[in-house]
Amino acid sequence: MKGGDKKDVGASTPAPEVKAAAARKRRAPAAKKDEASVSNALRSVYQRTVEEDVPSEMLDLLRKLD
């Protein structure tokens, strides 16, 4: 090996960080789609919970506190 050859070793192979960043960029649209579906699911669960009637036993307990 000559002096300049050591710098060229592995130069054509990207570093692991570069590969990981490229993989994240490729998955970004799918991640946004997943994020949207999770957000919609959470909104749905929250809305159903808000609309749910309070059980009469709980209302009785709350009246006793007054």
mmCIF file of N, CA, C and O in Angstrom:
data_model
loop_
_atom_site.group_PDB
_atom_site.id
_atom_site.type_symbol
_atom_site.label_atom_id
_atom_site.label_comp_id
_atom_site.label_asym_id
_atom_site.label_seq_id
_atom_site.Cartn_x
_atom_site.Cartn_y
_atom_site.Cartn_z
ATOM 1 N N MET A 1 0.827 -1.178 0.000
ATOM 2 C CA MET A 1 0.000 0.000 0.000
ATOM 3 C C MET A 1 0.867 1.236 0.000
ATOM 4 O O MET A 1 1.850 1.296 0.698
ATOM 5 N N LYS A 2 0.414 2.203 -0.704
ATOM 6 C CA LYS A 2 1.120 3.468 -0.717
ATOM 7 C C LYS A 2 0.445 4.415 0.250
ATOM 8 O O LYS A 2 -0.675 4.164 0.700
ATOM 9 N N GLY A 3 1.061 5.539 0.538
ATOM 10 C CA GLY A 3 0.563 6.498 1.514
ATOM 11 C C GLY A 3 -0.870 6.949 1.282
ATOM 12 O O GLY A 3 -1.664 7.026 2.191
ATOM 13 N N GLY A 4 -1.257 7.235 0.050
ATOM 14 C CA GLY A 4 -2.599 7.730 -0.240
ATOM 15 C C GLY A 4 -3.656 6.649 -0.263
ATOM 16 O O GLY A 4 -4.844 6.925 -0.248
ATOM 17 N N ASP A 5 -3.257 5.380 -0.330
ATOM 18 C CA ASP A 5 -4.221 4.287 -0.444
ATOM 19 C C ASP A 5 -5.082 4.108 0.804
ATOM 20 O O ASP A 5 -6.220 3.698 0.714
ATOM 21 N N LYS A 6 -4.553 4.418 1.965
ATOM 22 C CA LYS A 6 -5.309 4.216 3.201
ATOM 23 C C LYS A 6 -6.553 5.094 3.259
ATOM 24 O O LYS A 6 -7.573 4.698 3.773
ATOM 25 N N LYS A 7 -6.503 6.280 2.719
ATOM 26 C CA LYS A 7 -7.654 7.182 2.734
ATOM 27 C C LYS A 7 -8.791 6.654 1.870
ATOM 28 O O LYS A 7 -9.947 6.896 2.141
ATOM 29 N N ASP A 8 -8.461 5.918 0.825
ATOM 30 C CA ASP A 8 -9.467 5.431 -0.110
ATOM 31 C C ASP A 8 -10.172 4.169 0.375
ATOM 32 O O ASP A 8 -11.194 3.794 -0.173
ATOM 33 N N VAL A 9 -9.626 3.506 1.377
ATOM 34 C CA VAL A 9 -10.221 2.271 1.870
ATOM 35 C C VAL A 9 -11.581 2.572 2.476
ATOM 36 O O VAL A 9 -11.730 3.396 3.365
ATOM 37 N N GLY A 10 -12.625 1.945 1.947
ATOM 38 C CA GLY A 10 -13.977 2.120 2.469
ATOM 39 C C GLY A 10 -14.643 3.415 2.029
ATOM 40 O O GLY A 10 -15.722 3.733 2.470
ATOM 41 N N ALA A 11 -14.015 4.163 1.163
ATOM 42 C CA ALA A 11 -14.575 5.450 0.747
ATOM 43 C C ALA A 11 -15.862 5.263 -0.047
ATOM 44 O O ALA A 11 -16.735 6.114 -0.025
ATOM 45 N N SER A 12 -16.012 4.153 -0.738
ATOM 46 C CA SER A 12 -17.222 3.951 -1.537
ATOM 47 C C SER A 12 -18.385 3.423 -0.695
ATOM 48 O O SER A 12 -19.519 3.415 -1.141
ATOM 49 N N THR A 13 -18.121 2.987 0.518
ATOM 50 C CA THR A 13 -19.169 2.480 1.402
ATOM 51 C C THR A 13 -19.593 3.578 2.365
ATOM 52 O O THR A 13 -18.771 4.096 3.111
ATOM 53 N N PRO A 14 -20.882 3.960 2.361
ATOM 54 C CA PRO A 14 -21.324 5.019 3.272
ATOM 55 C C PRO A 14 -21.237 4.573 4.730
ATOM 56 O O PRO A 14 -21.363 3.390 5.044
ATOM 57 N N ALA A 15 -21.045 5.529 5.597
ATOM 58 C CA ALA A 15 -21.002 5.249 7.032
ATOM 59 C C ALA A 15 -22.377 4.759 7.489
ATOM 60 O O ALA A 15 -23.391 5.072 6.863
ATOM 61 N N PRO A 16 -22.447 4.010 8.589
ATOM 62 C CA PRO A 16 -23.743 3.511 9.075
ATOM 63 C C PRO A 16 -24.748 4.622 9.333
ATOM 64 O O PRO A 16 -25.935 4.457 9.095
ATOM 65 N N GLU A 17 -24.266 5.784 9.794
ATOM 66 C CA GLU A 17 -25.174 6.900 10.065
ATOM 67 C C GLU A 17 -25.834 7.388 8.781
ATOM 68 O O GLU A 17 -26.996 7.753 8.763
ATOM 69 N N VAL A 18 -25.061 7.390 7.697
ATOM 70 C CA VAL A 18 -25.584 7.849 6.411
ATOM 71 C C VAL A 18 -26.637 6.872 5.908
ATOM 72 O O VAL A 18 -27.687 7.272 5.419
ATOM 73 N N LYS A 19 -26.371 5.569 6.054
ATOM 74 C CA LYS A 19 -27.346 4.560 5.638
ATOM 75 C C LYS A 19 -28.632 4.696 6.437
ATOM 76 O O LYS A 19 -29.727 4.619 5.889
ATOM 77 N N ALA A 20 -28.525 4.903 7.742
ATOM 78 C CA ALA A 20 -29.708 5.025 8.597
ATOM 79 C C ALA A 20 -30.514 6.262 8.229
ATOM 80 O O ALA A 20 -31.746 6.218 8.163
ATOM 81 N N ALA A 21 -29.839 7.363 7.955
ATOM 82 C CA ALA A 21 -30.542 8.594 7.580
ATOM 83 C C ALA A 21 -31.264 8.405 6.255
ATOM 84 O O ALA A 21 -32.407 8.834 6.090
ATOM 85 N N ALA A 22 -30.643 7.739 5.314
ATOM 86 C CA ALA A 22 -31.275 7.489 4.019
ATOM 87 C C ALA A 22 -32.489 6.581 4.190
ATOM 88 O O ALA A 22 -33.523 6.788 3.557
ATOM 89 N N ALA A 23 -32.390 5.586 5.057
ATOM 90 C CA ALA A 23 -33.515 4.679 5.284
ATOM 91 C C ALA A 23 -34.683 5.420 5.922
ATOM 92 O O ALA A 23 -35.841 5.191 5.579
ATOM 93 N N ARG A 24 -34.402 6.341 6.860
ATOM 94 C CA ARG A 24 -35.471 7.118 7.488
ATOM 95 C C ARG A 24 -36.172 7.997 6.466
ATOM 96 O O ARG A 24 -37.372 8.148 6.487
ATOM 97 N N LYS A 25 -35.416 8.576 5.564
ATOM 98 C CA LYS A 25 -36.015 9.435 4.551
ATOM 99 C C LYS A 25 -36.939 8.635 3.647
ATOM 100 O O LYS A 25 -37.988 9.104 3.259
ATOM 101 N N ARG A 26 -36.566 7.435 3.306
ATOM 102 C CA ARG A 26 -37.403 6.603 2.437
ATOM 103 C C ARG A 26 -38.687 6.188 3.138
ATOM 104 O O ARG A 26 -39.707 6.004 2.512
ATOM 105 N N ARG A 27 -38.650 6.029 4.445
ATOM 106 C CA ARG A 27 -39.820 5.582 5.196
ATOM 107 C C ARG A 27 -40.706 6.729 5.642
ATOM 108 O O ARG A 27 -41.761 6.500 6.193
ATOM 109 N N ALA A 28 -40.325 7.939 5.412
ATOM 110 C CA ALA A 28 -41.066 9.088 5.923
ATOM 111 C C ALA A 28 -42.535 9.099 5.497
ATOM 112 O O ALA A 28 -43.404 9.302 6.335
ATOM 113 N N PRO A 29 -42.895 8.884 4.218
ATOM 114 C CA PRO A 29 -44.323 8.908 3.858
ATOM 115 C C PRO A 29 -45.128 7.849 4.601
ATOM 116 O O PRO A 29 -46.235 8.112 5.039
ATOM 117 N N ALA A 30 -44.580 6.668 4.769
ATOM 118 C CA ALA A 30 -45.293 5.621 5.499
ATOM 119 C C ALA A 30 -45.447 6.002 6.963
ATOM 120 O O ALA A 30 -46.480 5.748 7.574
ATOM 121 N N ALA A 31 -44.432 6.638 7.526
ATOM 122 C CA ALA A 31 -44.497 7.054 8.929
ATOM 123 C C ALA A 31 -45.576 8.107 9.116
ATOM 124 O O ALA A 31 -46.318 8.085 10.099
ATOM 125 N N LYS A 32 -45.697 9.037 8.178
ATOM 126 C CA LYS A 32 -46.739 10.057 8.278
ATOM 127 C C LYS A 32 -48.116 9.428 8.177
ATOM 128 O O LYS A 32 -49.037 9.835 8.872
ATOM 129 N N LYS A 33 -48.259 8.433 7.325
ATOM 130 C CA LYS A 33 -49.542 7.737 7.185
ATOM 131 C C LYS A 33 -49.888 7.012 8.479
ATOM 132 O O LYS A 33 -51.019 7.073 8.948
ATOM 133 N N ASP A 34 -48.896 6.357 9.082
ATOM 134 C CA ASP A 34 -49.107 5.667 10.358
ATOM 135 C C ASP A 34 -49.454 6.665 11.455
ATOM 136 O O ASP A 34 -50.322 6.417 12.282
ATOM 137 N N GLU A 35 -48.769 7.798 11.456
ATOM 138 C CA GLU A 35 -49.019 8.831 12.455
ATOM 139 C C GLU A 35 -50.447 9.357 12.328
ATOM 140 O O GLU A 35 -51.132 9.568 13.323
ATOM 141 N N ALA A 36 -50.904 9.540 11.105
ATOM 142 C CA ALA A 36 -52.269 10.024 10.877
ATOM 143 C C ALA A 36 -53.290 9.003 11.366
ATOM 144 O O ALA A 36 -54.290 9.377 11.989
ATOM 145 N N SER A 37 -53.039 7.733 11.123
ATOM 146 C CA SER A 37 -53.995 6.717 11.562
ATOM 147 C C SER A 37 -54.016 6.599 13.085
ATOM 148 O O SER A 37 -55.069 6.395 13.680
ATOM 149 N N VAL A 38 -52.869 6.760 13.716
ATOM 150 C CA VAL A 38 -52.812 6.731 15.188
ATOM 151 C C VAL A 38 -53.556 7.945 15.745
ATOM 152 O O VAL A 38 -54.334 7.828 16.695
ATOM 153 N N SER A 39 -53.331 9.104 15.145
ATOM 154 C CA SER A 39 -54.022 10.318 15.591
ATOM 155 C C SER A 39 -55.538 10.162 15.466
ATOM 156 O O SER A 39 -56.284 10.523 16.376
ATOM 157 N N ASN A 40 -55.979 9.617 14.345
ATOM 158 C CA ASN A 40 -57.413 9.413 14.149
ATOM 159 C C ASN A 40 -57.979 8.419 15.159
ATOM 160 O O ASN A 40 -59.072 8.611 15.680
ATOM 161 N N ALA A 41 -57.239 7.370 15.447
ATOM 162 C CA ALA A 41 -57.692 6.386 16.426
ATOM 163 C C ALA A 41 -57.805 7.009 17.813
ATOM 164 O O ALA A 41 -58.786 6.781 18.530
ATOM 165 N N LEU A 42 -56.823 7.808 18.196
ATOM 166 C CA LEU A 42 -56.858 8.464 19.507
ATOM 167 C C LEU A 42 -58.018 9.449 19.603
ATOM 168 O O LEU A 42 -58.713 9.504 20.618
ATOM 169 N N ARG A 43 -58.250 10.213 18.530
ATOM 170 C CA ARG A 43 -59.385 11.147 18.522
ATOM 171 C C ARG A 43 -60.703 10.401 18.687
ATOM 172 O O ARG A 43 -61.590 10.829 19.407
ATOM 173 N N SER A 44 -60.821 9.289 17.997
ATOM 174 C CA SER A 44 -62.042 8.491 18.054
ATOM 175 C C SER A 44 -62.290 7.964 19.462
ATOM 176 O O SER A 44 -63.406 8.051 19.993
ATOM 177 N N VAL A 45 -61.258 7.417 20.082
ATOM 178 C CA VAL A 45 -61.396 6.894 21.442
ATOM 179 C C VAL A 45 -61.741 8.013 22.414
ATOM 180 O O VAL A 45 -62.619 7.865 23.271
ATOM 181 N N TYR A 46 -61.080 9.149 22.271
ATOM 182 C CA TYR A 46 -61.348 10.289 23.146
ATOM 183 C C TYR A 46 -62.800 10.749 22.986
ATOM 184 O O TYR A 46 -63.495 10.976 23.973
ATOM 185 N N GLN A 47 -63.256 10.879 21.741
ATOM 186 C CA GLN A 47 -64.611 11.353 21.485
ATOM 187 C C GLN A 47 -65.645 10.391 22.074
ATOM 188 O O GLN A 47 -66.618 10.819 22.687
ATOM 189 N N ARG A 48 -65.427 9.101 21.914
ATOM 190 C CA ARG A 48 -66.365 8.121 22.491
ATOM 191 C C ARG A 48 -66.380 8.214 24.012
ATOM 192 O O ARG A 48 -67.433 8.080 24.638
ATOM 193 N N THR A 49 -65.222 8.454 24.611
ATOM 194 C CA THR A 49 -65.140 8.577 26.065
ATOM 195 C C THR A 49 -65.871 9.810 26.547
ATOM 196 O O THR A 49 -66.602 9.768 27.551
ATOM 197 N N VAL A 50 -65.721 10.919 25.833
ATOM 198 C CA VAL A 50 -66.387 12.163 26.207
ATOM 199 C C VAL A 50 -67.908 12.006 26.116
ATOM 200 O O VAL A 50 -68.653 12.499 26.972
ATOM 201 N N GLU A 51 -68.374 11.293 25.109
ATOM 202 C CA GLU A 51 -69.810 11.124 24.884
ATOM 203 C C GLU A 51 -70.443 10.057 25.800
ATOM 204 O O GLU A 51 -71.654 9.964 25.888
ATOM 205 N N GLU A 52 -69.619 9.267 26.458
ATOM 206 C CA GLU A 52 -70.118 8.178 27.304
ATOM 207 C C GLU A 52 -70.858 8.738 28.520
ATOM 208 O O GLU A 52 -70.451 9.732 29.118
ATOM 209 N N ASP A 53 -71.962 8.111 28.880
ATOM 210 C CA ASP A 53 -72.717 8.520 30.061
ATOM 211 C C ASP A 53 -71.944 8.175 31.337
ATOM 212 O O ASP A 53 -71.235 7.170 31.399
ATOM 213 N N VAL A 54 -72.126 9.018 32.333
ATOM 214 C CA VAL A 54 -71.513 8.762 33.632
ATOM 215 C C VAL A 54 -72.416 7.757 34.363
ATOM 216 O O VAL A 54 -73.621 7.951 34.458
ATOM 217 N N PRO A 55 -71.846 6.671 34.885
ATOM 218 C CA PRO A 55 -72.661 5.668 35.578
ATOM 219 C C PRO A 55 -73.386 6.284 36.783
ATOM 220 O O PRO A 55 -72.860 7.181 37.470
ATOM 221 N N SER A 56 -74.581 5.809 37.033
ATOM 222 C CA SER A 56 -75.390 6.361 38.126
ATOM 223 C C SER A 56 -74.698 6.185 39.483
ATOM 224 O O SER A 56 -74.827 7.044 40.361
ATOM 225 N N GLU A 57 -73.970 5.090 39.662
ATOM 226 C CA GLU A 57 -73.255 4.878 40.922
ATOM 227 C C GLU A 57 -72.227 5.986 41.154
ATOM 228 O O GLU A 57 -72.048 6.463 42.280
ATOM 229 N N MET A 58 -71.567 6.406 40.090
ATOM 230 C CA MET A 58 -70.576 7.469 40.204
ATOM 231 C C MET A 58 -71.269 8.791 40.530
ATOM 232 O O MET A 58 -70.791 9.564 41.361
ATOM 233 N N LEU A 59 -72.387 9.063 39.907
ATOM 234 C CA LEU A 59 -73.137 10.289 40.193
ATOM 235 C C LEU A 59 -73.607 10.310 41.647
ATOM 236 O O LEU A 59 -73.566 11.355 42.306
ATOM 237 N N ASP A 60 -74.069 9.142 42.157
ATOM 238 C CA ASP A 60 -74.481 9.057 43.563
ATOM 239 C C ASP A 60 -73.311 9.380 44.499
ATOM 240 O O ASP A 60 -73.475 10.112 45.474
ATOM 241 N N LEU A 61 -72.150 8.834 44.195
ATOM 242 C CA LEU A 61 -70.973 9.115 45.021
ATOM 243 C C LEU A 61 -70.610 10.601 44.972
ATOM 244 O O LEU A 61 -70.270 11.200 45.991
ATOM 245 N N LEU A 62 -70.709 11.202 43.818
ATOM 246 C CA LEU A 62 -70.392 12.630 43.692
ATOM 247 C C LEU A 62 -71.390 13.488 44.456
ATOM 248 O O LEU A 62 -71.029 14.494 45.072
ATOM 249 N N ARG A 63 -72.671 13.080 44.453
ATOM 250 C CA ARG A 63 -73.692 13.833 45.211
ATOM 251 C C ARG A 63 -73.407 13.770 46.714
ATOM 252 O O ARG A 63 -73.657 14.723 47.433
ATOM 253 N N LYS A 64 -72.905 12.632 47.172
ATOM 254 C CA LYS A 64 -72.601 12.491 48.596
ATOM 255 C C LYS A 64 -71.462 13.400 49.036
ATOM 256 O O LYS A 64 -71.360 13.760 50.193
ATOM 257 N N LEU A 65 -70.594 13.758 48.097
ATOM 258 C CA LEU A 65 -69.473 14.645 48.414
ATOM 259 C C LEU A 65 -69.936 16.092 48.626
ATOM 260 O O LEU A 65 -69.263 16.855 49.297
ATOM 261 N N ASP A 66 -71.046 16.453 48.007
ATOM 262 C CA ASP A 66 -71.528 17.847 48.123
ATOM 263 C C ASP A 66 -72.051 18.150 49.452
ATOM 264 O O ASP A 66 -72.290 17.846 50.397
#
